[in-house]
Coordinates of C-alpha atoms in Angstrom, one line a residue:
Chain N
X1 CA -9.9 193.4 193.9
X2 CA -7.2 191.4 191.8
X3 CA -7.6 187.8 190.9
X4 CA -5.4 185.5 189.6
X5 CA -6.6 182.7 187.7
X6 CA -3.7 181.5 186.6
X7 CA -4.7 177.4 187.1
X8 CA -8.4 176.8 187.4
X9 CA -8.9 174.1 189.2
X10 CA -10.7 170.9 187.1
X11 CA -14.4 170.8 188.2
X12 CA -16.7 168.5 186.8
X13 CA -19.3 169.0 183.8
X14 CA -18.4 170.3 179.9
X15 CA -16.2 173.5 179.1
X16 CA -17.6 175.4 176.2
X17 CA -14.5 177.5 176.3
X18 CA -13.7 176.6 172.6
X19 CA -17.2 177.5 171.2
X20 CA -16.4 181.3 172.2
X21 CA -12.7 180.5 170.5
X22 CA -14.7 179.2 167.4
X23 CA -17.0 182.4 167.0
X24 CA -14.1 184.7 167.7
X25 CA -12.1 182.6 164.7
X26 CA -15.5 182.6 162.3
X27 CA -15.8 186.4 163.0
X28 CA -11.8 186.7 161.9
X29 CA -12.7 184.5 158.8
X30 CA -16.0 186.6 158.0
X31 CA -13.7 189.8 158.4
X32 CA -11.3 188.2 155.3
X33 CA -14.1 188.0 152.9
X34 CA -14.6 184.4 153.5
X35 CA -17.4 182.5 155.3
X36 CA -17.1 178.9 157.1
X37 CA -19.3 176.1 155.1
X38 CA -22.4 176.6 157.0
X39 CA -24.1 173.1 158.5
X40 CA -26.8 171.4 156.7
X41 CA -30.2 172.5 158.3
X42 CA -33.4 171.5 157.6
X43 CA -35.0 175.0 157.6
X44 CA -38.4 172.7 158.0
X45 CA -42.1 173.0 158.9
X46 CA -42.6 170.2 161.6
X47 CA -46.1 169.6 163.5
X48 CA -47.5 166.9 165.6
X49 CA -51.4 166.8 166.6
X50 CA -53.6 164.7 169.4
X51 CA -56.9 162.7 168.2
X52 CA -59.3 160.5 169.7
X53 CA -57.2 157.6 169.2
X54 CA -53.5 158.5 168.7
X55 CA -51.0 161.3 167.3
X56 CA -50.5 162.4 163.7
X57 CA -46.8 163.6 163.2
X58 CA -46.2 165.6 159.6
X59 CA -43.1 167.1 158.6
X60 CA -42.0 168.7 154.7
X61 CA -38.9 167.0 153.2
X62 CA -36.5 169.9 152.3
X63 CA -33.3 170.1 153.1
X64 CA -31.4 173.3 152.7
X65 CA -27.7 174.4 152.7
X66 CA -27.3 178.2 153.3
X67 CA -29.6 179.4 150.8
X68 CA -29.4 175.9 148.1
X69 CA -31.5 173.1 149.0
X70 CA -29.4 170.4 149.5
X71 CA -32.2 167.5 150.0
X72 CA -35.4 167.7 148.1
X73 CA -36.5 164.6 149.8
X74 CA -35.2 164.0 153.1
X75 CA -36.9 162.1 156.0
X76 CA -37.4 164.0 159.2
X77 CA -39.8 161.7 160.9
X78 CA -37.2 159.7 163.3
X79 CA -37.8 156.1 165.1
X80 CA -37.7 156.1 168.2
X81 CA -39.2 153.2 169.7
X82 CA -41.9 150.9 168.0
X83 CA -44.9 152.9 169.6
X84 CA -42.6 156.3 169.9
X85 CA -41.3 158.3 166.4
X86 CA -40.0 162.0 166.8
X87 CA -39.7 164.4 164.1
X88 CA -36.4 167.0 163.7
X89 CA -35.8 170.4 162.9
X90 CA -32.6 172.5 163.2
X91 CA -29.3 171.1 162.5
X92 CA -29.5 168.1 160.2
X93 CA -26.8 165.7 161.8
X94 CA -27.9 166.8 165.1
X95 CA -31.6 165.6 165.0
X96 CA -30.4 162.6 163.6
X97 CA -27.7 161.5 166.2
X98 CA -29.8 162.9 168.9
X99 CA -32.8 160.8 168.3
X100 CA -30.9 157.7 167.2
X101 CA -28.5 157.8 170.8
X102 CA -32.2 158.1 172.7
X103 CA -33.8 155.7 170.5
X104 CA -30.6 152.8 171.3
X105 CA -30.9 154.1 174.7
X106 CA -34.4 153.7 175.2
X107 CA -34.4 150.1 173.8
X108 CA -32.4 149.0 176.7
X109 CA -34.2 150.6 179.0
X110 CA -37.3 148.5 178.0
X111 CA -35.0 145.6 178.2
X112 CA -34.4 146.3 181.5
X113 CA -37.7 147.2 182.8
X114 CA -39.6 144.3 180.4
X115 CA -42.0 147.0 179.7
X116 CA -43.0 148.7 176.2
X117 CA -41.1 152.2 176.5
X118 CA -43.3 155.7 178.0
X119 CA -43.5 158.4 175.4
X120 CA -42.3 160.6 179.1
X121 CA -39.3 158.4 179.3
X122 CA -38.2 159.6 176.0
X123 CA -38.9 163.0 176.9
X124 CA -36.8 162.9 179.8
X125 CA -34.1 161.7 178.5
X126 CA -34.5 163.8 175.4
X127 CA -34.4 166.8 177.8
X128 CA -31.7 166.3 180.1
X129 CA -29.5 165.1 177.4
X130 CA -29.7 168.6 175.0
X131 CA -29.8 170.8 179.0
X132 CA -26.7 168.9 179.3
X133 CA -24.9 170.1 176.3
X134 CA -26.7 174.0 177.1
X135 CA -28.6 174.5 173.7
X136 CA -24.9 173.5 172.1
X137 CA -27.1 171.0 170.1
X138 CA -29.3 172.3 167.8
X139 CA -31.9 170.1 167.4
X140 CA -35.3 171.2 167.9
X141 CA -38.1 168.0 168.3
X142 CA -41.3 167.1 168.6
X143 CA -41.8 163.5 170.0
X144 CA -45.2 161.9 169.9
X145 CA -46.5 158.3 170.4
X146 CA -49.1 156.1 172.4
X147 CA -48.5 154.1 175.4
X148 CA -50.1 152.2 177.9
X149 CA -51.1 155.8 179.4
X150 CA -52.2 156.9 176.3
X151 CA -51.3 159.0 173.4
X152 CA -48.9 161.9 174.0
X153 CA -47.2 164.9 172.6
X154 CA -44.2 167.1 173.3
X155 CA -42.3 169.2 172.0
X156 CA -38.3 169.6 172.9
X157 CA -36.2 173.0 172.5
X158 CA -32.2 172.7 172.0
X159 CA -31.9 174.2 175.6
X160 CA -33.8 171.2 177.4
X161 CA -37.3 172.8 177.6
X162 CA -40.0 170.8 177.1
X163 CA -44.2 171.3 176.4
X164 CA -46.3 168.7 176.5
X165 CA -49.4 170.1 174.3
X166 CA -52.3 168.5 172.2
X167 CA -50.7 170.4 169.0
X168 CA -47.0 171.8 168.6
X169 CA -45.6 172.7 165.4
X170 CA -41.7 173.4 165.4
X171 CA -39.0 174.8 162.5
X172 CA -39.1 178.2 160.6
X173 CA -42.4 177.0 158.8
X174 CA -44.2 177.0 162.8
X175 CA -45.8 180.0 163.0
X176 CA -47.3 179.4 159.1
X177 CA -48.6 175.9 160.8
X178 CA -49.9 177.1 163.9
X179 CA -51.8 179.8 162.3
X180 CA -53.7 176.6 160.4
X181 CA -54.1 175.1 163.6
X182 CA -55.4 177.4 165.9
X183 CA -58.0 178.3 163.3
X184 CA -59.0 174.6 162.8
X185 CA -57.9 172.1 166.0
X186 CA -60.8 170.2 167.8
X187 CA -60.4 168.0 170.8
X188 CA -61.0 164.3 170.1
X189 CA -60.8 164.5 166.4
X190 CA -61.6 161.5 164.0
X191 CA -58.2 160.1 162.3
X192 CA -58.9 161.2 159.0
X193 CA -60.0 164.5 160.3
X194 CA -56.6 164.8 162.1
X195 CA -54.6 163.9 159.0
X196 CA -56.3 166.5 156.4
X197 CA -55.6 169.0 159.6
X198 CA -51.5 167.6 159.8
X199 CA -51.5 168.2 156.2
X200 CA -52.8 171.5 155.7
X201 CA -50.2 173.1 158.6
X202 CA -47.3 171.5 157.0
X203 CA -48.5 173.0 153.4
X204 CA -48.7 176.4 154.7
X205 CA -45.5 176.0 156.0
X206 CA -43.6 174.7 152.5
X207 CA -45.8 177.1 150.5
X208 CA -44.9 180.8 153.1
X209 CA -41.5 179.6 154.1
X210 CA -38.3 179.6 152.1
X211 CA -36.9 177.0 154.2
X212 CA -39.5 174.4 154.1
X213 CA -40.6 172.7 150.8
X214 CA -41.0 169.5 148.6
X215 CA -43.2 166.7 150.1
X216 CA -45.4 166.3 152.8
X217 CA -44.8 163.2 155.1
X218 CA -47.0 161.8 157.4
X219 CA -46.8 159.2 160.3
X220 CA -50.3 158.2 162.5
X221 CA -49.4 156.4 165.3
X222 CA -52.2 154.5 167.6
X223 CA -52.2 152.0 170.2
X224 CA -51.6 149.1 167.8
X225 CA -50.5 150.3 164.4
X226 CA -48.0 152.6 163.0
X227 CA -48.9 154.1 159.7
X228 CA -45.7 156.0 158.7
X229 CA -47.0 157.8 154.8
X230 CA -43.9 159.0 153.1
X231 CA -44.9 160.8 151.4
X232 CA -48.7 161.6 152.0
X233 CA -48.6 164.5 149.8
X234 CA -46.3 165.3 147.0
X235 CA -47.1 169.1 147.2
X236 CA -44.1 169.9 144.7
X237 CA -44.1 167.8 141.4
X238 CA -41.2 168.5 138.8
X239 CA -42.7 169.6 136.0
X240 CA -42.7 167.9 132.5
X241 CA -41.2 169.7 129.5
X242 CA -43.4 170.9 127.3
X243 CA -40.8 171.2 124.2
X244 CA -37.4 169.7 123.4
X245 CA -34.5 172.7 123.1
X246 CA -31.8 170.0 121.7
X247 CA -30.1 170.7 118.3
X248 CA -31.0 167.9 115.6
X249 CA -27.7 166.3 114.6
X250 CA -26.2 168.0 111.2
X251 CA -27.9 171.6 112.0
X252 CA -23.6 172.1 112.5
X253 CA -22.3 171.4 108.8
X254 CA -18.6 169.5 109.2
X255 CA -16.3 171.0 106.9
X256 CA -13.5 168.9 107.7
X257 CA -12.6 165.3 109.9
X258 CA -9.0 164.0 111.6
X259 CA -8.5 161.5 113.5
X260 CA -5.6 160.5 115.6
X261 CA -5.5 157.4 117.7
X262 CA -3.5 157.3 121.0
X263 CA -0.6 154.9 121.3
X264 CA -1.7 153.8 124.8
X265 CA 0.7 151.0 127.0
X266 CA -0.6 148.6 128.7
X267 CA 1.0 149.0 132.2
X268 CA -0.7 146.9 134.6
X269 CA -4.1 145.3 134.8
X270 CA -6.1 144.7 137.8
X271 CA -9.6 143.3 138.5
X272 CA -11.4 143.1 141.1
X273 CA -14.7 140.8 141.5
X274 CA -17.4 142.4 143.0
X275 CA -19.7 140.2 145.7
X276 CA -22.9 139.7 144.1
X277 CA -24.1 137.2 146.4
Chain M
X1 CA -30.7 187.8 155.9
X2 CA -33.0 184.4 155.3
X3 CA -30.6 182.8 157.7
X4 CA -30.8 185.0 161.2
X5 CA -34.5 186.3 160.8
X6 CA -35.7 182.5 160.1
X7 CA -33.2 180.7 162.4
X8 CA -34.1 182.9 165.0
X9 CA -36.1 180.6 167.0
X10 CA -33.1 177.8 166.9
X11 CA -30.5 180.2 168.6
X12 CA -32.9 182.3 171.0
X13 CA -33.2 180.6 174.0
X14 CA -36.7 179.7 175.4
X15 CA -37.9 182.0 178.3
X16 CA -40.7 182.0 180.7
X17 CA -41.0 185.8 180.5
X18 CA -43.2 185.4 183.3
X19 CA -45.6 187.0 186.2
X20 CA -45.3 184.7 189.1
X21 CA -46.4 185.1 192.8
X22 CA -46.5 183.7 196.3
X23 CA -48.8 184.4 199.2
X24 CA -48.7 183.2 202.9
X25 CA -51.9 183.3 204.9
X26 CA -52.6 181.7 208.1
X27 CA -53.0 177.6 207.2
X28 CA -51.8 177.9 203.9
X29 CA -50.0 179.6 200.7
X30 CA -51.8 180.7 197.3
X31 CA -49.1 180.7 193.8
X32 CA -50.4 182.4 191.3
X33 CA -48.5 182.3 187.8
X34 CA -49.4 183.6 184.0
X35 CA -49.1 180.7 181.0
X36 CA -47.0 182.5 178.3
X37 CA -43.6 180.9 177.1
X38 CA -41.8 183.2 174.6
X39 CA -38.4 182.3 172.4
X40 CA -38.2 185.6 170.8
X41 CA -41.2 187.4 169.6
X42 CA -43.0 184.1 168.9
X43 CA -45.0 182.4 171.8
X44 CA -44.3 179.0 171.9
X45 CA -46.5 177.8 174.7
X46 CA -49.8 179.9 175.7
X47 CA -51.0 177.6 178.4
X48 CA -48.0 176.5 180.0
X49 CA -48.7 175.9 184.1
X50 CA -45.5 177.6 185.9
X51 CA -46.8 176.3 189.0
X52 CA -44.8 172.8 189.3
X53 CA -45.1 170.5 192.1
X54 CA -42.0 169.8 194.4
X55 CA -44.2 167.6 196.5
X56 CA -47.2 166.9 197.6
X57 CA -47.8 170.1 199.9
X58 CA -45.0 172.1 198.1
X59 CA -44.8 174.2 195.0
X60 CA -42.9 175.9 193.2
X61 CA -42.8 179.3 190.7
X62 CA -40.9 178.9 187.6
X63 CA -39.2 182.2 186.0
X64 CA -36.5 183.0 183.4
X65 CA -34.6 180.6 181.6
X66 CA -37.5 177.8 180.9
X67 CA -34.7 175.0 180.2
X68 CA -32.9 175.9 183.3
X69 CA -36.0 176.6 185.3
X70 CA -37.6 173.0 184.6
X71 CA -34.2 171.4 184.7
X72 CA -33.7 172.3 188.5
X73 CA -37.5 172.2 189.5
X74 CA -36.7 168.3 188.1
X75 CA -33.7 168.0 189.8
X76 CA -35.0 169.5 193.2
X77 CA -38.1 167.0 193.1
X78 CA -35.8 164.5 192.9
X79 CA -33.6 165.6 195.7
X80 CA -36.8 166.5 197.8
X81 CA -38.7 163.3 197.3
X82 CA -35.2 161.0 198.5
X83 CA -35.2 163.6 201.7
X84 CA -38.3 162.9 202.4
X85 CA -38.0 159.0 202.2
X86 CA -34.8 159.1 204.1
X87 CA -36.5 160.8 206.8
X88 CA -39.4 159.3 207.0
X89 CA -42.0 162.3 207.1
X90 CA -43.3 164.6 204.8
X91 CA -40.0 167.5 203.7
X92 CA -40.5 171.1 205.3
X93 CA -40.7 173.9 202.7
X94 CA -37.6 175.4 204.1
X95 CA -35.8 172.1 203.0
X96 CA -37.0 172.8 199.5
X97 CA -35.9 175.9 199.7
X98 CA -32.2 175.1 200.7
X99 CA -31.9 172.8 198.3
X100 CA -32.9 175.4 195.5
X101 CA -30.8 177.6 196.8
X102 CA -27.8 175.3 196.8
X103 CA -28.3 174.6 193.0
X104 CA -28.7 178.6 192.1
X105 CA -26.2 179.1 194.4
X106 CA -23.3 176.7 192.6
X107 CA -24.4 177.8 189.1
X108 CA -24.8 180.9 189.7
X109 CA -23.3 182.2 186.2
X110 CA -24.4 179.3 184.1
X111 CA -28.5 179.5 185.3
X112 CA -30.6 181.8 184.6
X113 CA -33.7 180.8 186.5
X114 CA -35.5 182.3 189.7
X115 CA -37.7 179.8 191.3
X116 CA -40.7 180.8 194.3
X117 CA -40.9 177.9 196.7
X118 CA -43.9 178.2 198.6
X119 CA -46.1 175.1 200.4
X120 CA -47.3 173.7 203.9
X121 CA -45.3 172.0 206.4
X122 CA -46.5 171.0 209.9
X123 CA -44.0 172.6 212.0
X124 CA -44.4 176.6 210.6
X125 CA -47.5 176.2 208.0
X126 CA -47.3 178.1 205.1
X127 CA -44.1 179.5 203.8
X128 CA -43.3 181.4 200.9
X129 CA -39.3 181.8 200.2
X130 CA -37.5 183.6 197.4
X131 CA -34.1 182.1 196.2
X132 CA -33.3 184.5 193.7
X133 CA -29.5 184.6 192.7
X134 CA -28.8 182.1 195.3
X135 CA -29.9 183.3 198.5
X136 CA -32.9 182.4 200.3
X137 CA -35.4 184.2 202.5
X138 CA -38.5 184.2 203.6
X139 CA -41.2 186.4 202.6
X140 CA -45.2 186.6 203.7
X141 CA -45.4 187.0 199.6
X142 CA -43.1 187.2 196.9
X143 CA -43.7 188.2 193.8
X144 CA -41.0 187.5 190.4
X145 CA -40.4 187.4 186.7
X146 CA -40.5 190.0 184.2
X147 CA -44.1 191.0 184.6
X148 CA -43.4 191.9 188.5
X149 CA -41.7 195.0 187.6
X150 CA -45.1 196.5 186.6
X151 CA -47.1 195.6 190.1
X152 CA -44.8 196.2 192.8
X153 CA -46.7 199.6 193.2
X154 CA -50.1 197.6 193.3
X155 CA -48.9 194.9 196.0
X156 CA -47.2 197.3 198.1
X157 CA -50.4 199.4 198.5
X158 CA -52.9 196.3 198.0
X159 CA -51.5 194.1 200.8
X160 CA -52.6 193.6 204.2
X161 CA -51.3 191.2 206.7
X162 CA -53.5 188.6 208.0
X163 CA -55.7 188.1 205.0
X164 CA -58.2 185.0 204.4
X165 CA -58.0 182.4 201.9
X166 CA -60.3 184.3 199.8
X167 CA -59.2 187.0 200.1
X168 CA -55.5 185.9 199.0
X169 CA -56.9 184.3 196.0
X170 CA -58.6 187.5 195.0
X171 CA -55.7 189.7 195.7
X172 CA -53.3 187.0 193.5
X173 CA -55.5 187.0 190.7
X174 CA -55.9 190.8 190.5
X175 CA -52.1 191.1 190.4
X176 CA -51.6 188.4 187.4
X177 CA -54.4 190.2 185.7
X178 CA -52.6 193.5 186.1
X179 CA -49.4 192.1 185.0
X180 CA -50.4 190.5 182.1
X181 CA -52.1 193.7 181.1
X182 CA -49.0 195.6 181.1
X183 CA -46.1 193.0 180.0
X184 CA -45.6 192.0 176.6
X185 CA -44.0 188.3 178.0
X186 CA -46.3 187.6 180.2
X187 CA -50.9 186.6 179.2
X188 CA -52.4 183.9 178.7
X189 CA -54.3 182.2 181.4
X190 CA -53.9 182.6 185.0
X191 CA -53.2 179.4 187.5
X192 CA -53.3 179.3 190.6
X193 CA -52.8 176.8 193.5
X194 CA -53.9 176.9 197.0
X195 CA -52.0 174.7 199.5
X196 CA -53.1 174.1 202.9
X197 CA -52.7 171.2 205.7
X198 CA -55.4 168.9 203.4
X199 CA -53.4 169.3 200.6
X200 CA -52.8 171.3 197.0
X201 CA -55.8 172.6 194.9
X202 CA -55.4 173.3 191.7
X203 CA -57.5 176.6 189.3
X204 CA -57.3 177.6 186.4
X205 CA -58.7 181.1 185.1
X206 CA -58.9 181.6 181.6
X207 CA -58.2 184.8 179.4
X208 CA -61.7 186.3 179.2
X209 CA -62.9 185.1 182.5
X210 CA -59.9 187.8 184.2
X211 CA -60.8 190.8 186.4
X212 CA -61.7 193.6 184.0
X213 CA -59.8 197.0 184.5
X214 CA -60.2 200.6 184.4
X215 CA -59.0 200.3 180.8
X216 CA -60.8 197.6 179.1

């Protein structure tokens, strides 16, 4: 049976038409020799946990660029609301626009209802924001915080699937941070308890995955206090030199010396003050 | 290399892989689903509960896609609970259904979900429907998602109409136990939820408390 679809009518909701252009024009370009600049990822190990009196959100602090770190000490534990912080893996700009459009979003909505915000709300609108744009968005969360129902903990896929579990670990470091927790996750845990546990999953993540490194942070949120470490852990310390290679001056004997100053013209001169108020 | 076998859980979508069922039985339905959420070859939930309430007296089974399978079970509750304010009375299953249809129907080539509405209304009791690829029908069980493939044989020789309660529940949680023996996406735990005039009770049957088989 022949169709023409000459004119498609315009009905509602996004075309990703030019995202199957754009992978046509990177496989032309790949073809050449030549690779597009790849977006800034965070590679990342991220993990949240439930205790007895709130969640513990960890995350590492690497930043990588194809295969260079581009950030040895980047902050992937977002704010969300006072009582609500989310941490990001996946695209870099994408978990950060993502969480700050929700976490503007959400502050009116409080307005508006006079109410502290719901760690659900924030999942809701988390989720039908990234289904909306079909897993276009790559930002991969895990949002955790204490309201008046509680502490909770989800964890958000760049399609628009959510879990809501009392441990999730996210980024190419999860399955080195679930491994930790499944062996060692208690119900009810004491704070401290919780932290060490946060701490561990998000080491084995920076020490067994390329993508995941540097520090580790931490944030401990309960009903009243936010306790947001960064960094808890600094798992990777530079090293000091142990011996100076630099050449002592004269080891290069100078068998001769000319000097020529430049006849240099004044041409214009501008200044500008700078505001140091 | 580093890039697509690490990044592998950013671009593969999240599915349900999935054994879910739905059985009728006179004053009620049992759902029966498995726990496992797969993006990949990693597990990224092991007790998720598939079984997600539409209402009070109606669930539904979610399969496939598990972005596009919670997005329209949210959508639909939304849908069913204005119905059911607007007219006053508790929504028929059948209503459910339609409107579950109507979404797989429209997106047809953008979702990639199957959802089993099942429940209790007062005018036909319990009703199981299957809406997969947009249509709708009524079945006295249905049975969906990857793992089904593997017990089709079993339910077609295991089921007899007019079974009791019990008896529904046994022959549900044989079949998930089966299933989940044989496909790779689907384990975990098994829920299941009974739904009758007094309302929806939920179970849940963990790993090692299953039906042993022949080959365990």
């Amino acid at each position: 049976m022949a169709s023409l679809s000459v004119c498609q009518p315009q009905c509602g909701g996004f075309s990703f038409e030019n995202s199957k252009r754009n992978a046509l024009l990177e496989a032309e370009f790949t073809k050449l020799g030549h690779s597009l600049p790849a977006a800034r990822k965070t590679g990342t190990t991220i993990c949240g946990v439930v205790f007895k009196d709130g969640v513990v959100l960890g995350a590492d602090t690497r930043a990588t660029e194809g295969m260079i770190v581009a950030d040895k000490n980047c902050s992937k534990i977002h704010y969300i609301s006072p009582n609500i912080y989310c941490c990001g893996a996946g695209t870099a700009a994408d978990t950060e626009m993502t969480t700050q459009i929700i976490s503007s979003n959400l502050e009116l909505h409080a307005l508006s209802t006079g109410r502290p915000s719901r760690v659900a709300t924030a999942n809701r609108m988390l989720k039908q924001m990234l289904f909306r744009y079909q897993g276009y968005i790559g930002a991969a969360l895990v949002l955790g915080g204490v309201d008046s129902a509680g502490p909770h903990l989800y964890s958000i896929y760049p399609h628009g699937s959510t879990d809501k579990l009392p441990y999730v670990t996210m980024g190419s470091g999860s399955l080195a941070a679930m491994a930790v927790f499944e062996d060692r996750y208690k119900q009810d845990m004491e704070e401290g308890e919780a932290k060490q546990l946060v701490r561990d999953a998000i080491a084995a993540g920076i020490f067994n995955d390329l993508g995941s490194g540097s520090n580790i942070d931490l944030c401990v949120i309960t009903k009243n206090n936010i306790d947001y470490i960064r960094p808890h852990d600094k798992a990777n310390k530079k090293g000091v030199r142990s011996g100076s290679y630099k050449y002592k001056r004269g080891t290069t004997g100078v068998l001769t010396k000319n000097i020529i100053p430049l006849d240099l013209e004044l041409v214009e001169e501008v200044v500008q003050t700078m505001d140091t108020s | 290399m580093f890039e697509t076998s690490n990044s592998s859980w950013l671009s593969e979508e999240v599915k349900t892989g999935t054994t879910i069922m739905a059985i009728e039985f006179d004053g009620g339905v049992v759902l029966g689903s498995d726990s496992r959420v797969s993006a990949g070859e990693s597990i990224v939930n092991r007790v998720m509960n598939k079984l997600s309430p539409l209402h009070d007296k109606i669930y539904c089974a979610l399969s496939g896609s598990a972005a596009d399978a919670q997005a329209m079970a949210d959508m639909v509750s939304y849908q069913l609970q204005l119905h059911s304010i607007e007219m006053g009375e508790a929504p028929r299953v059948s209503s459910a259904a339609t409107l579950v249809r109507n979404i797989s129907y429209k997106h047809k080539e953008e979702l990639s979900a199957h959802l089993i509405v099942a429940g209790w209304d007062r005018r036909k009791g319990g009703q199981v429907f299957v809406t997969l690829d947009g249509m709708i029908a009524r079945q006295p069980f249905a049975v969906g998602g990857s793992g089904s493939s593997y017990i089709y044989g079993y339910v077609d020789s295991a089921y007899r109409p007019g079974m009791t309660k019990e008896e529904c529940l046994h022959f549900v949680t044989n079949t998930l136990t089966l299933a989940m023996g044989r496909d790779g996406s689907s384990g975990g735990v098994a829920y299941l939820v009974t739904i009758t005039e007094k309302g929806s009770e939920e179970k849940v049957i963990l790993g090692n408390e299953l039906p042993a088989f022949h080959d365990e």
